[in-house]
């Protein structure tokens, strides 16, 4: 067979050569050991936690080594693409702070190794497709859907592996005449790889995360170009990662089964194989067993979920780091204030089996991260969140910034800062008592008579003085307690509760409920200072009217 002739027939318009492309995309001028890597997501409209895990791993590997991280949009599957998905993708990754040095962006592409969107690279793939055909390493296949289905049925009936291989590879060795006859009839074709592998052969392979693997050779003649001339993931991966000079491919381990084919393809194309970093899946506990997080069942897989709940980006980042590198938490304890990027991230420490995602732990981490922020910082992030997800609250927050900041400053800054808020969604219930419109109506414990509550509140109104310090304030609460025959001796009360009609804690709760509407609140003395005398007392008066 005259392969060069076949190549010219199949790709008459391809005049560029691999050599020209090598020149156009020369080896990068990167320091020794620099990791050149990429995020290569498909724009499906759904950006998930796994994308972020992959993204942060790539980002750390690149930037820790003085290398490059770029964003390549893998949009070869037009059927899966939803309108606006590329924008969603770029904006979501941006929200999570992944810094790309080059690649696709909202203002077009930047960098010398583009285009960075695969559908714009068709001409490039065809150069290599033509080369493979001319060397007898790829061939056109005119099988119809029906023929492929029939082949599959036969294989299933014979209990054989399904796929286009060996004697089933119908177009592998067809003559030029057969091929040209199909072409002149205008029949569609795909380009297939001519595999020289055998499943009898195995070889060793070293993956950065998975370690030493024993791999069985691929014997399937996989599709390289679909009938519309657009490449499959496999072919695009080899061509793009070679020409973009990727040194490390960080991707999900769902690609491991096709790795043997990828290795073969790089060899056939004469490309140096990059290093592979195959990341295990994210799992969750479901009852007593672990399972992969699923798009259908688990809303917490979508990154939009974390944004809407109001997890600060820093908290998600912090949590993912604890998930990926088991020594991160120790490092954080030793370096509580250092930027997370000071940590020496190691892809080798990733769990080859994947990681158990623990929502409760994320919430804990987030509480910690927020508790360490300044009130100003919390205000800015909360406002940004509210502007998108709770316009009414955003309005209140921005109407009086100093007031909001003083609320957020309660219990902040000390050795043991308060940890009331894990997500911005919780800020409104927490802060609501400071805004008259969000104030709840108190429901007093029915154990106590209305009369008792009223007496306490009236006495309190009579002696409250905003100039008191917190201990003078509390002394007054204690004196009211004694006046109504409740006890201030909590020890005695605990030993024999039946001996007392109530305690100083109950008295404080009446006042707290009258002022805040709630049985729980930050330090009541401070709350009243922030509300001011007039509003505090007006609230108590209002409650008195309803008693
Ligand atoms: N588009 C592929 C995916 O989203 C990329 C895998 C890779 O990083 O090579 O799974």
Coordinates of C-alpha atoms and ligand atoms in Angstrom, one line a residue:
X1 CA 0.0 0.0 0.0
X2 CA 1.2 3.5 -0.9
X3 CA 0.6 5.2 2.5
X4 CA 1.9 8.6 1.3
X5 CA -0.7 8.4 -1.5
X6 CA -3.4 7.6 0.9
X7 CA -2.4 10.4 3.2
X8 CA -2.5 12.9 0.2
X9 CA -6.0 11.6 -0.8
X10 CA -7.4 11.9 2.8
X11 CA -5.8 15.2 3.6
X12 CA -5.3 17.1 0.3
X13 CA -5.3 20.5 1.9
X14 CA -2.8 19.8 4.7
X15 CA 0.5 21.4 3.6
X16 CA 2.0 22.2 7.0
X17 CA 4.4 19.6 8.4
X18 CA 5.2 18.5 11.9
X19 CA 8.5 20.2 11.5
X20 CA 6.8 23.5 10.9
X21 CA 4.7 23.0 14.1
X22 CA 7.8 22.1 16.1
X23 CA 9.3 25.4 15.0
X24 CA 6.1 27.4 15.7
X25 CA 5.9 25.9 19.2
X26 CA 9.5 25.6 20.4
X27 CA 10.6 24.0 23.6
X28 CA 9.9 26.3 26.5
X29 CA 12.7 28.2 28.1
X30 CA 11.9 26.9 31.6
X31 CA 14.3 26.4 34.5
X32 CA 15.5 22.9 35.2
X33 CA 12.7 20.9 37.0
X34 CA 10.0 23.4 36.2
X35 CA 6.6 21.7 35.8
X36 CA 4.6 22.8 32.8
X37 CA 1.1 21.7 33.3
X38 CA -2.5 22.5 32.5
X39 CA -6.1 22.3 33.4
X40 CA -7.9 20.8 30.5
X41 CA -11.6 20.7 31.4
X42 CA -14.5 20.1 29.1
X43 CA -17.1 22.8 29.1
X44 CA -20.1 20.8 30.2
X45 CA -21.7 23.7 32.3
X46 CA -20.9 21.7 35.4
X47 CA -17.7 22.5 37.3
X48 CA -17.1 20.1 40.2
X49 CA -15.0 19.7 43.2
X50 CA -12.8 17.2 41.3
X51 CA -11.9 19.9 38.8
X52 CA -10.8 22.1 41.7
X53 CA -8.7 19.3 43.2
X54 CA -7.1 18.7 39.9
X55 CA -6.7 22.5 39.4
X56 CA -5.1 23.1 42.7
X57 CA -2.7 20.1 42.3
X58 CA -1.6 21.4 38.9
X59 CA -1.4 25.0 40.2
X60 CA 0.8 24.1 43.1
X61 CA 3.0 21.8 41.0
X62 CA 3.5 24.5 38.4
X63 CA 4.1 27.5 40.6
X64 CA 6.1 25.8 43.2
X65 CA 8.6 24.7 40.6
X66 CA 8.8 28.0 38.7
X67 CA 6.8 26.4 35.9
X68 CA 3.7 27.3 33.9
X69 CA 0.0 26.6 34.4
X70 CA -2.3 27.1 31.4
X71 CA -6.0 26.6 30.7
X72 CA -7.0 24.5 27.7
X73 CA -10.7 24.2 26.9
X74 CA -11.4 20.7 25.6
X75 CA -14.5 21.4 23.6
X76 CA -14.3 18.6 21.0
X77 CA -17.5 17.1 22.2
X78 CA -20.0 19.6 20.8
X79 CA -22.9 17.3 21.8
X80 CA -22.1 17.7 25.5
X81 CA -21.5 21.4 25.4
X82 CA -24.2 23.8 26.7
X83 CA -24.2 27.5 25.7
X84 CA -22.2 29.7 28.1
X85 CA -20.4 26.7 29.6
X86 CA -16.9 28.1 28.7
X87 CA -17.7 31.3 30.5
X88 CA -19.1 29.4 33.5
X89 CA -15.9 27.4 33.5
X90 CA -13.5 30.3 33.3
X91 CA -15.4 32.4 35.9
X92 CA -15.7 29.5 38.4
X93 CA -12.0 28.8 38.2
X94 CA -11.3 32.5 38.6
X95 CA -13.6 32.7 41.6
X96 CA -11.5 29.9 43.3
X97 CA -8.4 31.9 42.6
X98 CA -6.6 29.5 40.3
X99 CA -4.0 31.6 38.6
X100 CA -3.4 30.7 35.0
X101 CA -0.2 32.0 33.3
X102 CA -1.6 31.4 29.9
X103 CA -4.5 29.9 28.0
X104 CA -8.2 30.5 27.5
X105 CA -9.6 33.5 29.4
X106 CA -12.6 35.8 29.3
X107 CA -10.7 38.3 27.2
X108 CA -9.7 35.7 24.6
X109 CA -6.6 33.6 24.8
X110 CA -3.2 34.6 25.8
X111 CA 0.1 32.8 25.4
X112 CA 2.4 31.5 22.6
X113 CA 1.2 28.0 22.5
X114 CA -2.4 28.5 21.4
X115 CA -5.1 28.4 20.3
X116 CA -6.1 27.0 23.7
X117 CA -9.6 25.8 22.6
X118 CA -9.5 22.5 20.8
X119 CA -12.1 23.2 18.2
X120 CA -9.8 25.9 16.9
X121 CA -7.0 23.5 16.5
X122 CA -8.4 21.2 13.8
X123 CA -5.8 22.1 11.3
X124 CA -3.0 21.2 13.7
X125 CA -4.4 17.8 14.4
X126 CA -4.7 17.1 10.7
X127 CA -1.0 17.7 10.2
X128 CA -0.3 14.8 12.6
X129 CA -3.2 12.7 11.3
X130 CA -1.7 13.0 7.8
X131 CA 1.8 12.0 9.1
X132 CA 0.4 8.9 10.8
X133 CA -1.4 7.8 7.7
X134 CA 1.7 8.4 5.5
X135 CA 3.6 6.1 7.9
X136 CA 1.0 3.4 7.9
X137 CA 0.1 4.1 11.5
X138 CA -3.5 5.2 10.9
X139 CA -6.2 4.4 8.4
X140 CA -9.7 5.4 7.5
X141 CA -12.6 3.3 8.6
X142 CA -15.9 3.4 6.8
X143 CA -17.9 1.1 9.2
X144 CA -21.5 2.1 9.7
X145 CA -23.2 2.2 13.1
X146 CA -25.0 -1.0 12.1
X147 CA -21.8 -2.8 11.3
X148 CA -20.3 -1.8 14.6
X149 CA -23.4 -2.9 16.5
X150 CA -23.4 -6.2 14.7
X151 CA -19.7 -6.7 15.5
X152 CA -20.4 -6.0 19.1
X153 CA -23.2 -8.5 19.2
X154 CA -21.0 -11.2 17.7
X155 CA -18.3 -10.5 20.3
X156 CA -20.8 -10.6 23.1
X157 CA -22.2 -13.9 21.8
X158 CA -18.7 -15.3 21.6
X159 CA -17.9 -14.0 25.1
X160 CA -15.0 -12.0 23.6
X161 CA -13.8 -8.5 24.6
X162 CA -15.8 -6.0 22.7
X163 CA -14.1 -3.4 20.5
X164 CA -12.4 -2.7 17.2
X165 CA -9.3 -4.9 17.2
X166 CA -7.5 -7.9 15.6
X167 CA -9.7 -9.7 13.2
X168 CA -12.6 -7.4 13.9
X169 CA -10.7 -4.4 12.6
X170 CA -12.5 -4.5 9.3
X171 CA -10.8 -1.6 7.5
X172 CA -7.3 -2.2 8.8
X173 CA -5.9 -3.8 5.7
X174 CA -8.2 -2.7 3.0
X175 CA -6.9 -1.8 -0.4
X176 CA -6.5 1.7 -1.7
X177 CA -9.2 0.8 -4.3
X178 CA -11.7 -0.1 -1.6
X179 CA -10.9 3.1 0.2
X180 CA -11.2 5.4 -2.8
X181 CA -14.4 3.7 -3.9
X182 CA -16.0 4.7 -0.5
X183 CA -14.6 8.2 -0.7
X184 CA -16.0 8.7 -4.2
X185 CA -19.4 7.5 -2.9
X186 CA -19.1 10.2 -0.3
X187 CA -19.3 7.8 2.6
X188 CA -18.3 9.2 6.0
X189 CA -15.1 7.9 7.6
X190 CA -13.3 8.1 10.9
X191 CA -9.5 7.8 11.2
X192 CA -8.3 4.9 13.3
X193 CA -5.0 4.2 14.9
X194 CA -3.3 1.0 13.7
X195 CA -2.4 -0.7 17.0
X196 CA 0.7 -2.9 17.0
X197 CA 0.1 -3.8 20.6
X198 CA -0.9 -7.2 22.0
X199 CA -2.8 -8.0 25.2
X200 CA -0.2 -10.8 25.8
X201 CA 2.4 -8.1 26.6
X202 CA 2.8 -6.1 29.8
X203 CA 5.1 -3.4 30.8
X204 CA 6.0 -1.3 33.8
X205 CA 4.9 2.2 34.2
X206 CA 5.5 4.8 37.0
X207 CA 2.7 7.2 37.8
X208 CA 3.4 10.1 40.2
X209 CA 0.4 9.2 42.4
X210 CA -0.4 5.6 41.7
X211 CA 3.3 4.5 41.8
X212 CA 4.5 1.5 39.9
X213 CA 1.9 0.0 37.6
X214 CA 1.9 -3.0 35.4
X215 CA 0.2 -2.2 32.2
X216 CA -1.2 -4.4 29.5
X217 CA -0.6 -3.2 25.9
X218 CA -3.5 -1.8 23.9
X219 CA -4.6 -3.8 20.9
X220 CA -7.6 -1.7 19.9
X221 CA -7.6 0.5 16.8
X222 CA -9.1 3.5 18.6
X223 CA -10.6 6.4 16.7
X224 CA -8.3 9.4 16.3
X225 CA -10.5 11.7 14.2
X226 CA -14.3 11.5 14.2
X227 CA -16.2 11.8 10.9
X228 CA -16.4 15.6 11.2
X229 CA -12.6 15.7 11.4
X230 CA -12.6 16.7 15.1
X231 CA -10.2 14.6 17.2
X232 CA -11.1 12.3 20.1
X233 CA -9.8 13.2 23.5
X234 CA -6.9 10.7 23.1
X235 CA -5.5 12.2 19.9
X236 CA -6.0 15.8 21.0
X237 CA -4.3 15.0 24.3
X238 CA -1.2 13.6 22.6
X239 CA -0.9 16.5 20.1
X240 CA -1.8 19.3 22.4
X241 CA 0.3 18.2 25.4
X242 CA 3.3 17.7 23.1
X243 CA 3.0 21.0 21.3
X244 CA 2.2 23.0 24.4
X245 CA 5.2 21.4 26.0
X246 CA 3.4 19.9 29.0
X247 CA 5.8 18.1 31.3
X248 CA 3.1 16.7 33.7
X249 CA -0.4 15.6 33.0
X250 CA -2.5 15.9 36.1
X251 CA -5.9 14.3 35.5
X252 CA -8.6 12.0 37.0
X253 CA -7.8 8.3 37.2
X254 CA -10.8 7.5 35.0
X255 CA -8.2 7.9 32.2
X256 CA -6.0 5.1 33.4
X257 CA -7.8 2.4 31.3
X258 CA -6.8 4.4 28.1
X259 CA -3.3 5.2 29.3
X260 CA -1.8 2.2 27.4
X261 CA -3.3 3.7 24.2
X262 CA -1.9 7.1 25.1
X263 CA 1.6 5.8 25.6
X264 CA 1.4 4.0 22.3
X265 CA 0.2 7.1 20.6
X266 CA 3.0 9.3 21.9
X267 CA 5.5 6.7 20.7
X268 CA 3.9 6.5 17.2
X269 CA 4.0 10.3 16.9
X270 CA 7.6 10.4 18.1
X271 CA 6.7 12.5 21.1
X272 CA 8.3 12.4 24.5
X273 CA 5.9 11.0 27.1
X274 CA 5.0 13.5 29.8
X275 CA 4.8 12.4 33.5
X276 CA 1.3 11.4 34.6
X277 CA -0.3 12.3 37.8
X278 CA -3.5 10.3 38.0
X279 CA -5.8 11.6 40.8
X280 CA -8.2 9.2 42.5
X281 CA -11.9 10.0 42.9
X282 CA -13.6 11.9 45.6
X283 CA -15.7 9.7 47.8
X284 CA -18.2 10.1 50.5
X285 CA -19.7 7.9 53.2
X286 CA -23.1 6.6 52.3
X287 CA -24.3 4.7 55.4
X288 CA -21.4 2.4 56.2
X289 CA -19.9 2.3 52.8
X290 CA -17.8 4.6 50.7
X291 CA -18.9 5.6 47.2
X292 CA -17.8 8.1 44.6
X293 CA -19.4 11.5 44.8
X294 CA -22.0 11.5 42.0
X295 CA -23.3 14.4 40.0
X296 CA -26.8 13.1 40.2
X297 CA -27.0 12.3 43.9
X298 CA -24.7 14.9 45.5
X299 CA -25.3 18.6 45.2
X300 CA -22.1 19.1 47.1
X301 CA -20.1 18.0 44.1
X302 CA -20.8 21.2 42.2
X303 CA -18.6 24.2 42.9
X304 CA -21.6 26.5 42.5
X305 CA -23.0 24.8 45.7
X306 CA -20.0 26.1 47.8
X307 CA -20.4 29.5 46.4
X308 CA -24.1 29.7 47.1
X309 CA -23.7 28.4 50.6
X310 CA -21.0 31.0 51.1
X311 CA -17.8 29.1 51.8
X312 CA -15.0 31.5 51.5
X313 CA -12.5 30.5 48.8
X314 CA -9.7 30.4 51.4
X315 CA -11.7 27.8 53.4
X316 CA -12.3 25.6 50.5
X317 CA -8.6 25.9 49.5
X318 CA -7.5 25.1 53.1
X319 CA -9.8 22.1 53.2
X320 CA -8.6 20.7 49.9
X321 CA -5.0 21.0 51.0
X322 CA -5.8 19.0 54.2
X323 CA -7.4 16.5 52.0
X324 CA -4.5 16.1 49.6
X325 CA -1.5 16.3 51.8
X326 CA -1.9 14.6 55.2
X327 CA 1.0 16.7 56.6
X328 CA -0.8 20.0 55.8
X329 CA -2.7 20.2 59.1
X330 CA 0.5 19.8 61.1
X331 CA 2.2 22.4 59.0
X332 CA -0.8 24.7 59.5
X333 CA -0.7 24.3 63.3
X334 CA 3.0 25.2 63.3
X335 CA 2.4 28.1 60.9
X336 CA -1.0 29.5 61.7
X337 CA -0.6 32.8 59.9
X338 CA 1.5 31.8 56.9
X339 CA 0.0 32.0 53.5
X340 CA -1.1 28.5 52.3
X341 CA 1.2 28.8 49.4
X342 CA 4.2 28.6 51.7
X343 CA 3.4 24.9 52.3
X344 CA 5.5 22.5 50.3
X345 CA 2.9 20.6 48.4
X346 CA 3.7 17.1 47.2
X347 CA 1.7 15.3 44.5
X348 CA 3.4 12.1 45.7
X349 CA 1.4 12.3 49.0
X350 CA -1.9 12.2 47.2
X351 CA -3.8 9.1 48.2
X352 CA -3.8 6.8 45.2
X353 CA -7.2 5.4 46.1
X354 CA -8.8 8.8 46.2
X355 CA -10.0 10.8 49.1
X356 CA -13.0 10.8 51.4
X357 CA -14.8 14.1 51.2
X358 CA -16.0 15.1 54.7
X359 CA -18.5 18.0 54.7
X360 CA -18.4 18.3 58.4
X361 CA -14.7 18.7 58.3
X362 CA -14.9 21.4 55.6
X363 CA -17.4 23.2 57.8
X364 CA -15.0 23.1 60.7
X365 CA -12.1 24.3 58.6
X366 CA -14.3 27.1 57.3
X367 CA -15.3 28.2 60.9
X368 CA -11.6 28.4 61.8
X369 CA -10.6 30.3 58.6
X370 CA -13.4 32.8 59.2
X371 CA -12.7 33.2 62.9
X372 CA -9.1 34.3 62.0
X373 CA -10.2 37.0 59.6
X374 CA -10.5 40.6 60.6
X375 CA -14.0 42.0 60.9
X376 CA -13.3 44.2 57.9
X377 CA -12.3 41.2 55.8
X378 CA -15.4 39.2 56.9
X379 CA -17.5 42.3 56.0
X380 CA -16.1 42.5 52.5
X381 CA -16.5 38.8 51.7
X382 CA -20.0 38.6 53.3
X383 CA -21.1 41.7 51.4
X384 CA -19.9 40.2 48.1
X385 CA -21.7 37.0 48.8
X386 CA -24.9 38.8 49.9
X387 CA -24.9 41.0 46.8
X388 CA -25.2 37.8 44.7
X389 CA -27.4 35.7 47.0
X390 CA -29.3 37.9 49.4
X391 CA -29.9 41.4 48.0
X392 CA -32.0 42.5 51.0
X393 CA -29.3 41.6 53.5
X394 CA -26.7 43.2 51.2
X395 CA -28.6 46.4 51.3
X396 CA -28.7 46.4 55.1
X397 CA -25.0 45.6 55.3
X398 CA -24.0 48.4 53.0
X399 CA -26.4 50.9 54.5
X400 CA -24.3 51.2 57.6
X401 CA -20.9 49.6 57.2
X402 CA -19.4 50.6 60.6
X403 CA -22.4 49.1 62.4
X404 CA -22.0 45.8 60.5
X405 CA -18.3 45.7 61.1
X406 CA -18.8 46.4 64.9
X407 CA -21.2 43.4 65.0
X408 CA -18.8 41.2 63.1
X409 CA -16.0 42.3 65.5
X410 CA -17.7 40.7 68.5
X411 CA -15.4 38.1 70.0
X412 CA -12.8 38.5 67.2
X413 CA -9.1 38.9 67.5
X414 CA -8.4 37.2 70.9
X415 CA -6.6 33.9 71.5
X416 CA -10.0 32.1 71.3
X417 CA -12.0 33.9 68.7
X418 CA -15.7 33.1 68.4
X419 CA -16.6 30.5 65.7
X420 CA -20.2 31.3 64.9
X421 CA -20.1 31.4 61.2
X422 CA -19.0 28.6 58.9
X423 CA -20.7 29.9 55.7
X424 CA -22.0 33.3 54.8
X425 CA -25.5 31.9 54.7
X426 CA -25.3 31.6 58.5
X427 CA -24.3 35.3 58.9
X428 CA -27.9 36.6 58.6
X429 CA -29.4 34.4 61.4
X430 CA -26.4 35.2 63.5
X431 CA -26.5 39.0 62.9
X432 CA -30.2 39.2 62.5
X433 CA -30.8 40.3 66.0
X434 CA -29.0 43.6 65.2
X435 CA -31.5 44.5 62.5
X436 CA -35.0 45.3 63.6
X437 CA -36.5 43.9 60.4
X438 CA -34.9 40.5 61.1
X439 CA -35.7 40.4 64.8
X440 CA -37.6 37.3 66.0
X441 CA -40.4 37.4 68.5
X442 CA -39.2 35.9 71.7
X443 CA -40.9 32.7 73.0
X444 CA -40.4 32.5 76.8
X445 CA -40.1 29.2 78.6
X446 CA -43.6 28.4 79.9
X447 CA -42.1 27.1 83.1
X448 CA -42.0 30.7 84.2
X449 CA -45.1 32.9 84.6
X450 CA -45.5 36.0 82.5
X451 CA -45.6 37.9 85.7
X452 CA -42.1 36.8 86.6
X453 CA -40.7 37.7 83.2
X454 CA -42.5 41.1 83.3
X455 CA -41.1 41.8 86.8
X456 CA -37.5 41.0 85.6
X457 CA -37.8 43.2 82.5
X458 CA -39.3 46.1 84.4
X459 CA -36.6 46.0 87.1
X460 CA -34.0 45.8 84.4
X461 CA -35.4 48.8 82.6
X462 CA -35.2 50.8 85.8
X463 CA -31.6 50.2 86.5
X464 CA -29.9 49.7 83.1
X465 CA -27.1 52.1 82.5
X466 CA -25.0 51.9 79.3
X467 CA -22.1 53.5 81.2
X468 CA -21.7 50.4 83.4
X469 CA -18.9 48.1 82.5
X470 CA -19.7 44.4 82.0
X471 CA -19.2 43.4 85.6
X472 CA -21.3 46.2 87.0
X473 CA -23.9 45.3 84.4
X474 CA -23.9 41.7 85.6
X475 CA -24.0 42.7 89.2
X476 CA -27.3 44.4 88.5
X477 CA -28.6 41.2 86.8
X478 CA -27.6 39.4 90.0
X479 CA -29.4 41.8 92.2
X480 CA -32.6 41.4 90.2
X481 CA -32.2 37.7 90.6
X482 CA -32.0 37.9 94.3
X483 CA -34.9 40.4 94.5
X484 CA -37.3 37.9 92.8
X485 CA -36.1 35.0 94.9
X486 CA -34.1 33.2 92.2
X487 CA -30.6 32.0 93.0
X488 CA -27.2 33.2 91.9
X489 CA -25.5 30.2 93.3
X490 CA -25.4 27.9 90.3
X491 CA -23.6 25.1 92.3
X492 CA -26.3 24.9 94.9
X493 CA -28.9 24.9 92.1
X494 CA -27.2 22.1 90.3
X495 CA -27.1 20.0 93.4
X496 CA -30.8 20.5 94.1
X497 CA -32.7 22.2 91.3
X498 CA -36.1 21.6 93.0
X499 CA -35.1 23.9 95.9
X500 CA -35.1 27.0 93.7
X501 CA -37.7 28.7 91.5
X502 CA -35.0 29.8 89.0
X503 CA -31.5 31.1 88.6
X504 CA -29.5 34.0 87.4
X505 CA -29.2 32.2 84.1
X506 CA -32.9 32.3 83.7
X507 CA -33.0 36.0 84.5
X508 CA -30.3 36.7 81.9
X509 CA -32.2 34.6 79.4
X510 CA -35.4 36.7 79.9
X511 CA -33.4 39.9 79.2
X512 CA -31.5 38.3 76.3
X513 CA -34.7 37.2 74.7
X514 CA -36.4 40.5 75.2
X515 CA -33.4 42.3 73.6
X516 CA -32.4 39.8 70.9
X517 CA -35.5 37.6 70.3
X518 CA -33.3 34.6 70.8
X519 CA -32.1 32.4 73.6
X520 CA -28.6 32.4 72.2
X521 CA -26.6 35.4 71.2
X522 CA -23.1 36.8 71.5
X523 CA -22.3 38.4 74.8
X524 CA -25.4 40.3 75.8
X525 CA -23.6 43.2 77.4
X526 CA -21.7 43.8 74.2
X527 CA -24.8 43.3 72.1
X528 CA -26.6 46.1 74.1
X529 CA -23.6 48.4 73.7
X530 CA -23.8 48.0 70.0
X531 CA -27.5 48.4 69.8
X532 CA -27.4 51.4 72.0
X533 CA -29.5 52.3 75.0
X534 CA -32.5 53.6 73.1
X535 CA -32.9 50.6 70.8
X536 CA -32.2 48.0 73.6
X537 CA -34.8 49.5 75.9
X538 CA -37.3 50.1 73.2
X539 CA -37.1 46.4 72.4
X540 CA -37.7 45.5 76.0
X541 CA -40.7 47.9 76.2
X542 CA -42.1 46.3 73.1
X543 CA -41.9 42.9 74.6
X544 CA -43.4 44.1 77.8
X545 CA -46.4 45.4 75.9
X546 CA -47.0 41.9 74.6
X547 CA -46.8 40.1 77.9
Ligands
LIG1 N1 -11.1 17.0 29.1 C1 -10.6 15.9 30.0 C2 -11.6 15.9 31.2 O1 -12.2 16.8 31.5 C3 -9.2 16.3 30.4 C4 -8.5 15.3 31.1 C5 -7.0 15.8 31.1 O2 -6.7 16.6 31.9 O3 -6.2 15.4 30.2 O4 -11.6 14.8 31.8

